[in-house]
mmCIF file of C-alpha atoms in Angstrom:
data_model
loop_
_atom_site.group_PDB
_atom_site.id
_atom_site.type_symbol
_atom_site.label_atom_id
_atom_site.label_comp_id
_atom_site.label_asym_id
_atom_site.label_seq_id
_atom_site.Cartn_x
_atom_site.Cartn_y
_atom_site.Cartn_z
ATOM 1 C CA MET A 1 61.329 99.647 -11.908
ATOM 2 C CA GLY A 2 61.879 100.527 -14.997
ATOM 3 C CA ILE A 3 66.036 98.980 -15.009
ATOM 4 C CA TYR A 4 64.816 95.528 -13.131
ATOM 5 C CA ILE A 5 62.394 95.190 -15.794
ATOM 6 C CA PHE A 6 64.711 96.106 -18.713
ATOM 7 C CA ASN A 7 66.902 93.764 -17.306
ATOM 8 C CA ILE A 8 64.923 90.610 -17.435
ATOM 9 C CA VAL A 9 63.040 91.394 -20.840
ATOM 10 C CA LEU A 10 67.371 91.051 -21.770
ATOM 11 C CA ILE A 11 67.755 88.341 -20.201
ATOM 12 C CA PHE A 12 64.945 86.688 -22.086
ATOM 13 C CA MET A 13 66.272 87.929 -25.565
ATOM 14 C CA TRP A 14 69.706 86.347 -24.724
ATOM 15 C CA GLY A 15 68.390 83.264 -23.807
ATOM 16 C CA THR A 16 65.691 83.657 -27.281
ATOM 17 C CA TYR A 17 69.091 84.038 -29.128
ATOM 18 C CA TYR A 18 70.807 80.843 -27.574
ATOM 19 C CA ALA A 19 68.015 78.848 -28.116
ATOM 20 C CA LEU A 20 67.089 79.879 -31.984
ATOM 21 C CA LEU A 21 71.171 79.715 -32.864
ATOM 22 C CA LYS A 22 71.237 76.418 -31.534
ATOM 23 C CA SER A 23 68.692 74.789 -33.126
ATOM 24 C CA ILE A 24 69.736 76.158 -36.371
ATOM 25 C CA LYS A 25 73.231 74.592 -35.918
ATOM 26 C CA VAL A 26 71.370 71.065 -34.400
ATOM 27 C CA LYS A 27 69.263 71.521 -37.782
ATOM 28 C CA HIS A 28 72.564 71.467 -39.773
ATOM 29 C CA ALA A 29 74.412 69.074 -37.657
ATOM 30 C CA HIS A 30 74.596 66.654 -40.042
ATOM 31 C CA PHE A 31 75.826 68.571 -43.111
ATOM 32 C CA PRO A 32 79.966 69.373 -42.612
ATOM 33 C CA ASN A 33 79.536 72.069 -45.349
ATOM 34 C CA LEU A 34 77.779 74.048 -42.816
ATOM 35 C CA ASN A 35 79.670 73.337 -39.911
ATOM 36 C CA SER A 36 83.263 73.825 -39.342
ATOM 37 C CA SER A 37 85.603 71.259 -37.728
ATOM 38 C CA LYS A 38 86.673 74.154 -35.516
ATOM 39 C CA ASP A 39 82.832 74.588 -34.378
ATOM 40 C CA LYS A 40 82.774 75.713 -30.579
ATOM 41 C CA THR A 41 80.820 73.074 -28.263
ATOM 42 C CA ASP A 42 78.660 74.236 -25.194
ATOM 43 C CA LYS A 43 81.459 72.580 -23.408
ATOM 44 C CA GLN A 44 84.335 75.070 -24.687
ATOM 45 C CA PHE A 45 84.401 78.325 -22.646
ATOM 46 C CA PHE A 46 83.656 80.847 -26.078
ATOM 47 C CA SER A 47 80.533 79.044 -27.114
ATOM 48 C CA LEU A 48 77.454 80.519 -27.866
ATOM 49 C CA LYS A 49 76.206 79.781 -24.122
ATOM 50 C CA SER A 50 79.055 81.362 -22.611
ATOM 51 C CA ILE A 51 78.770 84.119 -25.069
ATOM 52 C CA PHE A 52 75.264 85.024 -24.653
ATOM 53 C CA LEU A 53 75.155 84.225 -20.486
ATOM 54 C CA PHE A 54 77.828 86.359 -20.319
ATOM 55 C CA LEU A 55 75.866 89.464 -21.787
ATOM 56 C CA ALA A 56 72.918 88.753 -19.723
ATOM 57 C CA PHE A 57 75.599 88.523 -16.462
ATOM 58 C CA PHE A 58 77.309 91.467 -17.800
ATOM 59 C CA GLN A 59 74.019 93.707 -17.434
ATOM 60 C CA THR A 60 73.033 92.184 -13.911
ATOM 61 C CA TYR A 61 76.337 93.054 -12.958
ATOM 62 C CA LEU A 62 76.251 96.574 -14.494
ATOM 63 C CA ILE A 63 72.968 96.778 -11.883
ATOM 64 C CA LEU A 64 74.918 95.854 -9.339
ATOM 65 C CA CYS A 65 78.232 98.260 -9.597
ATOM 66 C CA MET A 66 76.506 100.979 -11.410
ATOM 67 C CA LYS A 67 74.208 101.751 -8.342
ATOM 68 C CA ASN A 68 73.969 104.960 -6.417
ATOM 69 C CA TYR A 69 74.822 104.938 -2.474
ATOM 70 C CA SER A 70 70.651 105.007 -1.979
ATOM 71 C CA ILE A 71 69.939 101.847 -3.385
ATOM 72 C CA GLY A 72 70.529 98.666 -0.594
ATOM 73 C CA THR A 73 68.903 98.574 3.172
ATOM 74 C CA ASP A 74 72.920 98.535 4.005
ATOM 75 C CA THR A 75 74.501 100.441 1.042
ATOM 76 C CA VAL A 76 75.159 103.674 3.217
ATOM 77 C CA SER A 77 77.011 101.776 6.184
ATOM 78 C CA TYR A 78 79.728 100.270 3.361
ATOM 79 C CA LEU A 79 80.410 103.892 1.838
ATOM 80 C CA SER A 80 80.883 104.780 5.745
ATOM 81 C CA GLY A 81 82.999 101.585 6.017
ATOM 82 C CA PHE A 82 84.858 101.918 3.286
ATOM 83 C CA ARG A 83 85.862 105.778 4.084
ATOM 84 C CA MET A 84 86.815 104.598 7.711
ATOM 85 C CA THR A 85 88.888 101.829 6.123
ATOM 86 C CA MET A 86 91.087 104.134 4.374
ATOM 87 C CA GLN A 87 92.269 106.024 7.699
ATOM 88 C CA ILE A 88 93.051 102.997 9.205
ATOM 89 C CA ASP A 89 96.668 101.482 10.283
ATOM 90 C CA TRP A 90 97.436 98.485 8.418
ATOM 91 C CA LYS A 91 98.266 96.979 12.118
ATOM 92 C CA GLU A 92 95.162 97.654 13.075
ATOM 93 C CA ILE A 93 93.384 95.463 10.822
ATOM 94 C CA PHE A 94 95.315 92.481 12.249
ATOM 95 C CA ASN A 95 95.026 93.518 15.945
ATOM 96 C CA PHE A 96 92.078 90.601 16.870
ATOM 97 C CA ALA A 97 91.559 92.684 20.178
ATOM 98 C CA ASN A 98 89.428 94.578 18.940
ATOM 99 C CA ASP A 99 86.335 93.123 17.477
ATOM 100 C CA GLN A 100 84.591 96.202 16.086
ATOM 101 C CA LEU A 101 87.685 97.675 14.365
ATOM 102 C CA VAL A 102 84.849 98.805 11.370
ATOM 103 C CA PHE A 103 81.025 98.407 12.478
ATOM 104 C CA ASN A 104 80.931 94.431 12.782
ATOM 105 C CA PHE A 105 82.392 94.043 9.572
ATOM 106 C CA GLU A 106 84.571 90.667 9.361
ATOM 107 C CA ARG A 107 88.372 90.887 9.337
ATOM 108 C CA GLY A 108 88.651 89.484 5.608
ATOM 109 C CA PHE A 109 86.008 92.104 4.304
ATOM 110 C CA ILE A 110 88.121 94.882 6.002
ATOM 111 C CA LEU A 111 91.389 93.667 4.257
ATOM 112 C CA VAL A 112 89.915 93.267 1.110
ATOM 113 C CA THR A 113 88.515 96.614 1.197
ATOM 114 C CA LYS A 114 92.165 98.181 2.619
ATOM 115 C CA VAL A 115 93.619 96.415 -0.030
ATOM 116 C CA ILE A 116 91.279 98.505 -3.014
ATOM 117 C CA THR A 117 91.902 101.731 -1.093
ATOM 118 C CA ILE A 118 95.744 101.713 -1.805
ATOM 119 C CA PHE A 119 94.184 101.967 -5.655
ATOM 120 C CA THR A 120 91.172 103.968 -5.401
ATOM 121 C CA ASP A 121 88.933 106.452 -3.812
ATOM 122 C CA ASN A 122 86.084 106.276 -5.370
ATOM 123 C CA PHE A 123 83.132 104.391 -4.264
ATOM 124 C CA THR A 124 82.139 102.892 -7.637
ATOM 125 C CA ILE A 125 85.117 101.290 -8.423
ATOM 126 C CA TYR A 126 84.962 99.644 -4.951
ATOM 127 C CA LEU A 127 81.234 98.193 -5.537
ATOM 128 C CA SER A 128 82.862 97.155 -9.149
ATOM 129 C CA ILE A 129 85.466 94.992 -7.838
ATOM 130 C CA LEU A 130 83.499 93.636 -5.234
ATOM 131 C CA SER A 131 80.142 92.690 -7.393
ATOM 132 C CA ALA A 132 82.684 90.836 -9.987
ATOM 133 C CA LEU A 133 83.310 88.759 -6.410
ATOM 134 C CA MET A 134 79.512 88.439 -6.371
ATOM 135 C CA VAL A 135 78.784 87.572 -10.042
ATOM 136 C CA ILE A 136 81.789 85.383 -11.493
ATOM 137 C CA PRO A 137 81.338 82.256 -9.327
ATOM 138 C CA LEU A 138 77.845 82.445 -10.155
ATOM 139 C CA PHE A 139 78.467 82.532 -13.517
ATOM 140 C CA LEU A 140 80.723 79.779 -13.414
ATOM 141 C CA ILE A 141 78.449 77.224 -11.603
ATOM 142 C CA ILE A 142 75.212 78.147 -13.557
ATOM 143 C CA LYS A 143 77.305 77.734 -17.065
ATOM 144 C CA LYS A 144 78.659 74.471 -15.749
ATOM 145 C CA TYR A 145 75.426 72.522 -13.520
ATOM 146 C CA SER A 146 72.244 74.725 -14.925
ATOM 147 C CA MET A 147 70.429 72.946 -17.713
ATOM 148 C CA MET A 148 68.630 75.777 -18.122
ATOM 149 C CA PRO A 149 70.799 78.757 -17.498
ATOM 150 C CA PHE A 150 69.026 81.771 -18.885
ATOM 151 C CA VAL A 151 66.669 80.600 -16.664
ATOM 152 C CA SER A 152 68.754 80.101 -13.441
ATOM 153 C CA LEU A 153 69.642 83.708 -13.504
ATOM 154 C CA ILE A 154 66.002 85.028 -14.590
ATOM 155 C CA LEU A 155 65.118 82.865 -11.237
ATOM 156 C CA PHE A 156 68.359 85.031 -9.665
ATOM 157 C CA VAL A 157 66.474 87.998 -9.906
ATOM 158 C CA THR A 158 62.716 86.676 -9.474
ATOM 159 C CA MET A 159 63.618 85.350 -6.685
ATOM 160 C CA GLY A 160 65.003 88.000 -4.838
ATOM 161 C CA PHE A 161 68.830 87.460 -4.828
ATOM 162 C CA LEU A 162 69.947 90.276 -6.602
ATOM 163 C CA ASN A 163 67.647 92.486 -4.502
ATOM 164 C CA PHE A 164 69.696 90.917 -1.496
ATOM 165 C CA TYR A 165 73.431 91.619 -3.390
ATOM 166 C CA LEU A 166 72.378 95.351 -3.937
ATOM 167 C CA SER A 167 72.135 95.265 0.045
ATOM 168 C CA GLY A 168 74.208 93.113 1.518
ATOM 169 C CA LEU A 169 77.850 92.825 -0.049
ATOM 170 C CA ARG A 170 79.561 91.101 2.372
ATOM 171 C CA GLN A 171 77.096 88.333 2.701
ATOM 172 C CA GLY A 172 76.532 88.439 -1.170
ATOM 173 C CA ILE A 173 80.315 87.662 -1.378
ATOM 174 C CA ALA A 174 80.148 84.828 1.021
ATOM 175 C CA ILE A 175 77.051 83.190 -0.871
ATOM 176 C CA SER A 176 78.955 83.205 -4.147
ATOM 177 C CA ILE A 177 82.144 81.465 -2.777
ATOM 178 C CA VAL A 178 80.006 78.758 -1.039
ATOM 179 C CA VAL A 179 78.488 78.757 -4.494
ATOM 180 C CA LEU A 180 81.621 78.135 -5.886
ATOM 181 C CA SER A 181 82.245 75.346 -2.957
ATOM 182 C CA PHE A 182 79.959 73.010 -4.774
ATOM 183 C CA ASN A 183 82.330 72.098 -7.067
ATOM 184 C CA TYR A 184 84.310 70.529 -4.396
ATOM 185 C CA ILE A 185 81.639 68.629 -2.394
ATOM 186 C CA VAL A 186 80.967 67.141 -5.881
ATOM 187 C CA LYS A 187 84.774 65.963 -6.189
ATOM 188 C CA ARG A 188 84.948 64.971 -2.878
ATOM 189 C CA ARG A 189 87.777 67.602 -2.126
ATOM 190 C CA ILE A 190 87.268 68.078 1.660
ATOM 191 C CA PHE A 191 90.143 70.084 1.929
ATOM 192 C CA SER A 192 89.238 72.517 -0.572
ATOM 193 C CA PHE A 193 86.031 72.377 0.448
ATOM 194 C CA ILE A 194 86.856 73.846 3.813
ATOM 195 C CA PHE A 195 89.267 76.132 2.513
ATOM 196 C CA LEU A 196 86.807 78.087 0.653
ATOM 197 C CA VAL A 197 83.898 77.925 3.151
ATOM 198 C CA THR A 198 86.320 79.115 5.590
ATOM 199 C CA ILE A 199 87.420 82.246 3.256
ATOM 200 C CA ALA A 200 83.476 82.668 3.174
ATOM 201 C CA MET A 201 83.492 83.265 6.697
ATOM 202 C CA LEU A 202 86.049 85.496 6.635
ATOM 203 C CA PHE A 203 83.137 88.014 4.710
ATOM 204 C CA HIS A 204 80.327 86.853 6.833
ATOM 205 C CA LYS A 205 80.734 84.440 9.455
ATOM 206 C CA SER A 206 77.563 83.340 9.402
ATOM 207 C CA ALA A 207 78.634 80.973 6.139
ATOM 208 C CA MET A 208 80.081 78.101 8.883
ATOM 209 C CA PHE A 209 76.804 76.901 8.670
ATOM 210 C CA PHE A 210 77.352 75.607 5.595
ATOM 211 C CA TYR A 211 79.795 73.388 6.675
ATOM 212 C CA PRO A 212 77.489 70.695 7.016
ATOM 213 C CA ALA A 213 76.736 70.834 3.133
ATOM 214 C CA TYR A 214 79.893 68.478 2.149
ATOM 215 C CA PHE A 215 77.659 65.486 3.498
ATOM 216 C CA LEU A 216 74.492 65.336 1.957
ATOM 217 C CA LEU A 217 76.021 64.782 -1.887
ATOM 218 C CA ASN A 218 75.499 60.773 -0.516
ATOM 219 C CA ILE A 219 72.099 61.156 0.752
ATOM 220 C CA ASN A 220 69.376 59.231 -1.348
ATOM 221 C CA ILE A 221 66.104 60.724 -0.682
ATOM 222 C CA THR A 222 64.435 57.114 0.271
ATOM 223 C CA PRO A 223 60.997 57.318 1.995
ATOM 224 C CA LEU A 224 62.625 56.602 5.090
ATOM 225 C CA VAL A 225 64.960 59.787 4.654
ATOM 226 C CA GLY A 226 61.944 61.655 3.450
ATOM 227 C CA LEU A 227 60.490 61.053 6.618
ATOM 228 C CA PHE A 228 63.223 62.509 8.481
ATOM 229 C CA TYR A 229 62.560 65.120 6.538
ATOM 230 C CA PHE A 230 59.072 65.905 7.039
ATOM 231 C CA LEU A 231 60.082 64.994 10.784
ATOM 232 C CA PHE A 232 63.098 67.861 10.240
ATOM 233 C CA PHE A 233 60.419 70.269 9.380
ATOM 234 C CA VAL A 234 58.154 69.931 12.314
ATOM 235 C CA ILE A 235 61.354 70.085 14.950
ATOM 236 C CA PHE A 236 61.991 73.267 13.410
ATOM 237 C CA TYR A 237 58.771 74.695 13.333
ATOM 238 C CA VAL A 238 57.817 73.549 16.929
ATOM 239 C CA PHE A 239 61.218 74.351 18.112
ATOM 240 C CA ARG A 240 61.662 77.205 15.926
ATOM 241 C CA PHE A 241 62.350 80.170 18.401
ATOM 242 C CA SER A 242 64.763 78.023 20.797
ATOM 243 C CA ILE A 243 66.508 77.234 17.583
ATOM 244 C CA ILE A 244 67.284 80.573 16.481
ATOM 245 C CA GLN A 245 67.618 81.981 19.917
ATOM 246 C CA PHE A 246 70.636 79.585 19.881
ATOM 247 C CA ILE A 247 72.026 80.295 16.603
ATOM 248 C CA SER A 248 72.022 84.555 17.302
ATOM 249 C CA THR A 249 74.304 83.706 19.784
ATOM 250 C CA PHE A 250 76.863 82.759 17.315
ATOM 251 C CA ILE A 251 76.224 85.242 14.548
ATOM 252 C CA TYR A 252 73.654 88.019 15.366
ATOM 253 C CA SER A 253 73.578 88.637 19.493
ATOM 254 C CA ASP A 254 71.455 91.502 19.041
ATOM 255 C CA ALA A 255 68.836 90.047 16.713
ATOM 256 C CA GLN A 256 65.352 90.491 16.813
ATOM 257 C CA ILE A 257 63.307 87.470 17.414
ATOM 258 C CA LEU A 258 59.225 87.502 17.075
ATOM 259 C CA ASP A 259 56.870 85.888 15.069
ATOM 260 C CA THR A 260 56.887 87.934 11.722
ATOM 261 C CA GLY A 261 54.378 85.823 9.887
ATOM 262 C CA ALA A 262 57.096 85.742 6.892
ATOM 263 C CA TYR A 263 56.101 82.284 5.570
ATOM 264 C CA THR A 264 55.557 83.157 2.135
ATOM 265 C CA LEU A 265 59.396 81.885 0.918
ATOM 266 C CA PHE A 266 58.834 79.174 3.105
ATOM 267 C CA ILE A 267 55.753 77.660 1.462
ATOM 268 C CA ILE A 268 57.330 78.494 -2.192
ATOM 269 C CA VAL A 269 60.469 76.169 -1.211
ATOM 270 C CA PHE A 270 58.688 73.477 0.425
ATOM 271 C CA PHE A 271 56.415 73.310 -2.063
ATOM 272 C CA THR A 272 58.970 73.411 -4.738
ATOM 273 C CA PHE A 273 61.131 70.778 -2.697
ATOM 274 C CA ILE A 274 57.819 68.045 -2.621
ATOM 275 C CA ILE A 275 57.240 69.071 -6.719
ATOM 276 C CA GLY A 276 60.945 67.908 -7.337
ATOM 277 C CA LEU A 277 60.399 64.909 -5.312
ATOM 278 C CA LEU A 278 58.223 63.202 -8.105
ATOM 279 C CA PHE A 279 60.653 63.689 -10.596
ATOM 280 C CA TYR A 280 63.411 62.848 -8.112
ATOM 281 C CA LYS A 281 64.618 59.704 -10.057
ATOM 282 C CA LYS A 282 64.609 60.738 -13.409
ATOM 283 C CA ALA A 283 66.825 63.992 -12.338
ATOM 284 C CA ILE A 284 69.117 62.052 -10.456
ATOM 285 C CA SER A 285 69.430 59.528 -13.697
ATOM 286 C CA LEU A 286 69.864 62.354 -15.971
ATOM 287 C CA ASN A 287 73.029 63.587 -13.810
ATOM 288 C CA ASN A 288 73.669 62.213 -10.017
ATOM 289 C CA ASP A 289 74.774 65.897 -8.952
ATOM 290 C CA ASN A 290 71.046 66.470 -8.433
ATOM 291 C CA LYS A 291 71.079 64.295 -5.571
ATOM 292 C CA LEU A 292 73.019 67.062 -3.821
ATOM 293 C CA ILE A 293 70.875 69.855 -4.819
ATOM 294 C CA TYR A 294 67.941 68.308 -3.633
ATOM 295 C CA ASN A 295 69.104 68.068 -0.394
ATOM 296 C CA LEU A 296 70.102 71.378 0.168
ATOM 297 C CA ILE A 297 66.760 72.324 -1.062
ATOM 298 C CA GLY A 298 65.359 70.379 1.469
ATOM 299 C CA VAL A 299 68.080 71.693 3.923
ATOM 300 C CA ALA A 300 67.063 75.306 2.782
ATOM 301 C CA ALA A 301 63.194 74.627 3.393
ATOM 302 C CA GLY A 302 63.694 73.886 7.054
ATOM 303 C CA LEU A 303 65.788 76.767 7.519
ATOM 304 C CA MET A 304 63.339 78.631 6.059
ATOM 305 C CA ILE A 305 61.078 78.327 8.973
ATOM 306 C CA LEU A 306 63.305 80.052 11.078
ATOM 307 C CA ASN A 307 62.591 83.405 8.764
ATOM 308 C CA THR A 308 58.921 83.506 9.913
ATOM 309 C CA VAL A 309 60.491 84.641 13.852
ATOM 310 C CA SER A 310 63.825 86.483 12.648
ATOM 311 C CA ASN A 311 65.550 86.828 9.594
ATOM 312 C CA THR A 312 68.414 85.957 10.730
ATOM 313 C CA GLY A 313 66.501 82.204 9.590
ATOM 314 C CA LEU A 314 66.688 83.890 6.028
ATOM 315 C CA ARG A 315 69.985 84.655 6.010
ATOM 316 C CA LEU A 316 71.280 81.332 6.896
ATOM 317 C CA ALA A 317 68.697 79.651 4.648
ATOM 318 C CA ASN A 318 70.216 81.610 1.296
ATOM 319 C CA TYR A 319 73.415 79.944 1.624
ATOM 320 C CA TYR A 320 71.615 76.624 0.950
ATOM 321 C CA PHE A 321 68.284 78.694 -0.683
ATOM 322 C CA ILE A 322 70.653 80.242 -3.615
ATOM 323 C CA PHE A 323 70.985 76.952 -5.004
ATOM 324 C CA ILE A 324 67.106 76.920 -6.101
ATOM 325 C CA ILE A 325 68.462 78.969 -9.665
ATOM 326 C CA VAL A 326 69.774 75.417 -10.743
ATOM 327 C CA PHE A 327 67.156 72.786 -8.854
ATOM 328 C CA ILE A 328 64.220 74.255 -10.643
ATOM 329 C CA PRO A 329 65.877 74.067 -14.428
ATOM 330 C CA ASN A 330 67.496 70.823 -13.539
ATOM 331 C CA ILE A 331 63.996 69.322 -12.765
ATOM 332 C CA ILE A 332 62.399 71.059 -15.826
ATOM 333 C CA SER A 333 64.735 69.381 -18.050
ATOM 334 C CA SER A 334 64.031 66.090 -16.382
ATOM 335 C CA PHE A 335 60.502 66.005 -17.939
ATOM 336 C CA ASP A 336 60.632 63.656 -20.819
ATOM 337 C CA ASN A 337 57.655 65.483 -22.787
ATOM 338 C CA LYS A 338 59.124 68.447 -24.814
ATOM 339 C CA TRP A 339 56.245 70.703 -24.802
ATOM 340 C CA LEU A 340 55.330 69.724 -20.932
ATOM 341 C CA ARG A 341 59.295 71.535 -20.764
ATOM 342 C CA HIS A 342 58.214 74.652 -22.750
ATOM 343 C CA ILE A 343 55.169 75.145 -20.662
ATOM 344 C CA SER A 344 56.902 74.179 -16.926
ATOM 345 C CA THR A 345 59.289 76.754 -17.886
ATOM 346 C CA ILE A 346 56.906 79.482 -19.242
ATOM 347 C CA ILE A 347 54.738 79.250 -15.976
ATOM 348 C CA VAL A 348 57.640 79.328 -13.583
ATOM 349 C CA VAL A 349 58.964 82.108 -15.212
ATOM 350 C CA LEU A 350 55.809 83.931 -15.134
ATOM 351 C CA PHE A 351 55.170 82.990 -11.896
ATOM 352 C CA THR A 352 58.266 84.130 -10.194
ATOM 353 C CA THR A 353 58.667 87.385 -12.099
ATOM 354 C CA SER A 354 54.667 88.409 -10.984
ATOM 355 C CA TYR A 355 55.906 87.742 -7.574
ATOM 356 C CA TYR A 356 58.923 89.923 -7.946
ATOM 357 C CA PHE A 357 57.346 92.652 -9.408
ATOM 358 C CA LEU A 358 54.359 92.750 -6.998
ATOM 359 C CA VAL A 359 55.989 91.518 -3.602
ATOM 360 C CA GLY A 360 59.668 90.722 -3.882
ATOM 361 C CA ILE A 361 60.990 94.021 -5.757
ATOM 362 C CA ASN A 362 59.806 95.923 -2.640
ATOM 363 C CA SER A 363 62.880 94.460 -0.736
ATOM 364 C CA ASN A 364 66.149 95.783 0.589
ATOM 365 C CA ASN A 365 65.004 99.598 -0.613
ATOM 366 C CA VAL A 366 66.209 98.970 -4.268
ATOM 367 C CA LEU A 367 63.286 101.294 -5.478
ATOM 368 C CA PRO A 368 63.834 103.449 -7.019
ATOM 369 C CA TYR A 369 67.082 102.396 -8.808
ATOM 370 C CA LYS A 370 69.298 105.270 -9.237
ATOM 371 C CA PHE A 371 72.713 105.476 -10.662
ATOM 372 C CA PHE A 372 75.698 106.429 -9.168
ATOM 373 C CA TRP A 373 75.972 109.981 -10.578
ATOM 374 C CA GLN A 374 72.301 110.997 -10.446
#
């Protein structure tokens, strides 16, 4: 567990250094002799925020790519798949009549794996490349859209996404590609959006359930829309067994459907969404893109209901749920009172970190952490 504690402590440290240096910069903003005309702003790539955020992301990236094959529920399967792909002839990859070429891996993932095997037969190098595909989109989106990027990264760890990425390589890549498609929803570039989500499907076909997200941007959450969300939650709860059974026919035909009792995440996401609604107008006035994030989290809360009857529900919800790492910081940033922002940040970080080490850390077989040489 030590490596995970160390990771969070370092994220705190980089965030604190950035905050201190930024405050010093602001204090001297009116003194030209203390600020070079070539001074970098937060909007530039090599800004203070970019440098410290890169350091925080890089250490998280190292945890992903330097792991032993025993870390993560599915890593052993990916090791076997990597070795199997080395032996597959190129023409077999494009033989679509064989739908079980390497386990249940999608063709896009097999193709990328085959390309990597041209250059290396080292599984750790393979993991390093795949981990970069997972981490880089998250870095870009958090840097651009999160008002509190270091808190976003802490939430990525403490809300269980790091654990998931340590195990589910295919869907981890698919989720990160979907996150990148957020840009094209905001810019209303539907073909670019469809292209990216389709690419995500080549890594994990469940990404198809993110296509409707394109139509969420212009939905204002009025009392009438709020009522719709309430009915959406009720319908999903009442018919959750039938809904998940129907969905499973598209992605997991052999999924086990039963009452899992997994209500914790649903409760967390549901109440986070409800609390966020109290600050909806302010958050939207600061950044209209927050309107889309609100709706993404609303859909995530509904899909989390399906997690109570099958883990397929969580896999679907994750495409929307991932945006909670931007949603929470942007809500806190909308508070007018500075001390309320500070106190709220501390409460959120302490709560999610406690949840992570008491409950979340035990998921996806990530303990004890081992490096690839161990």
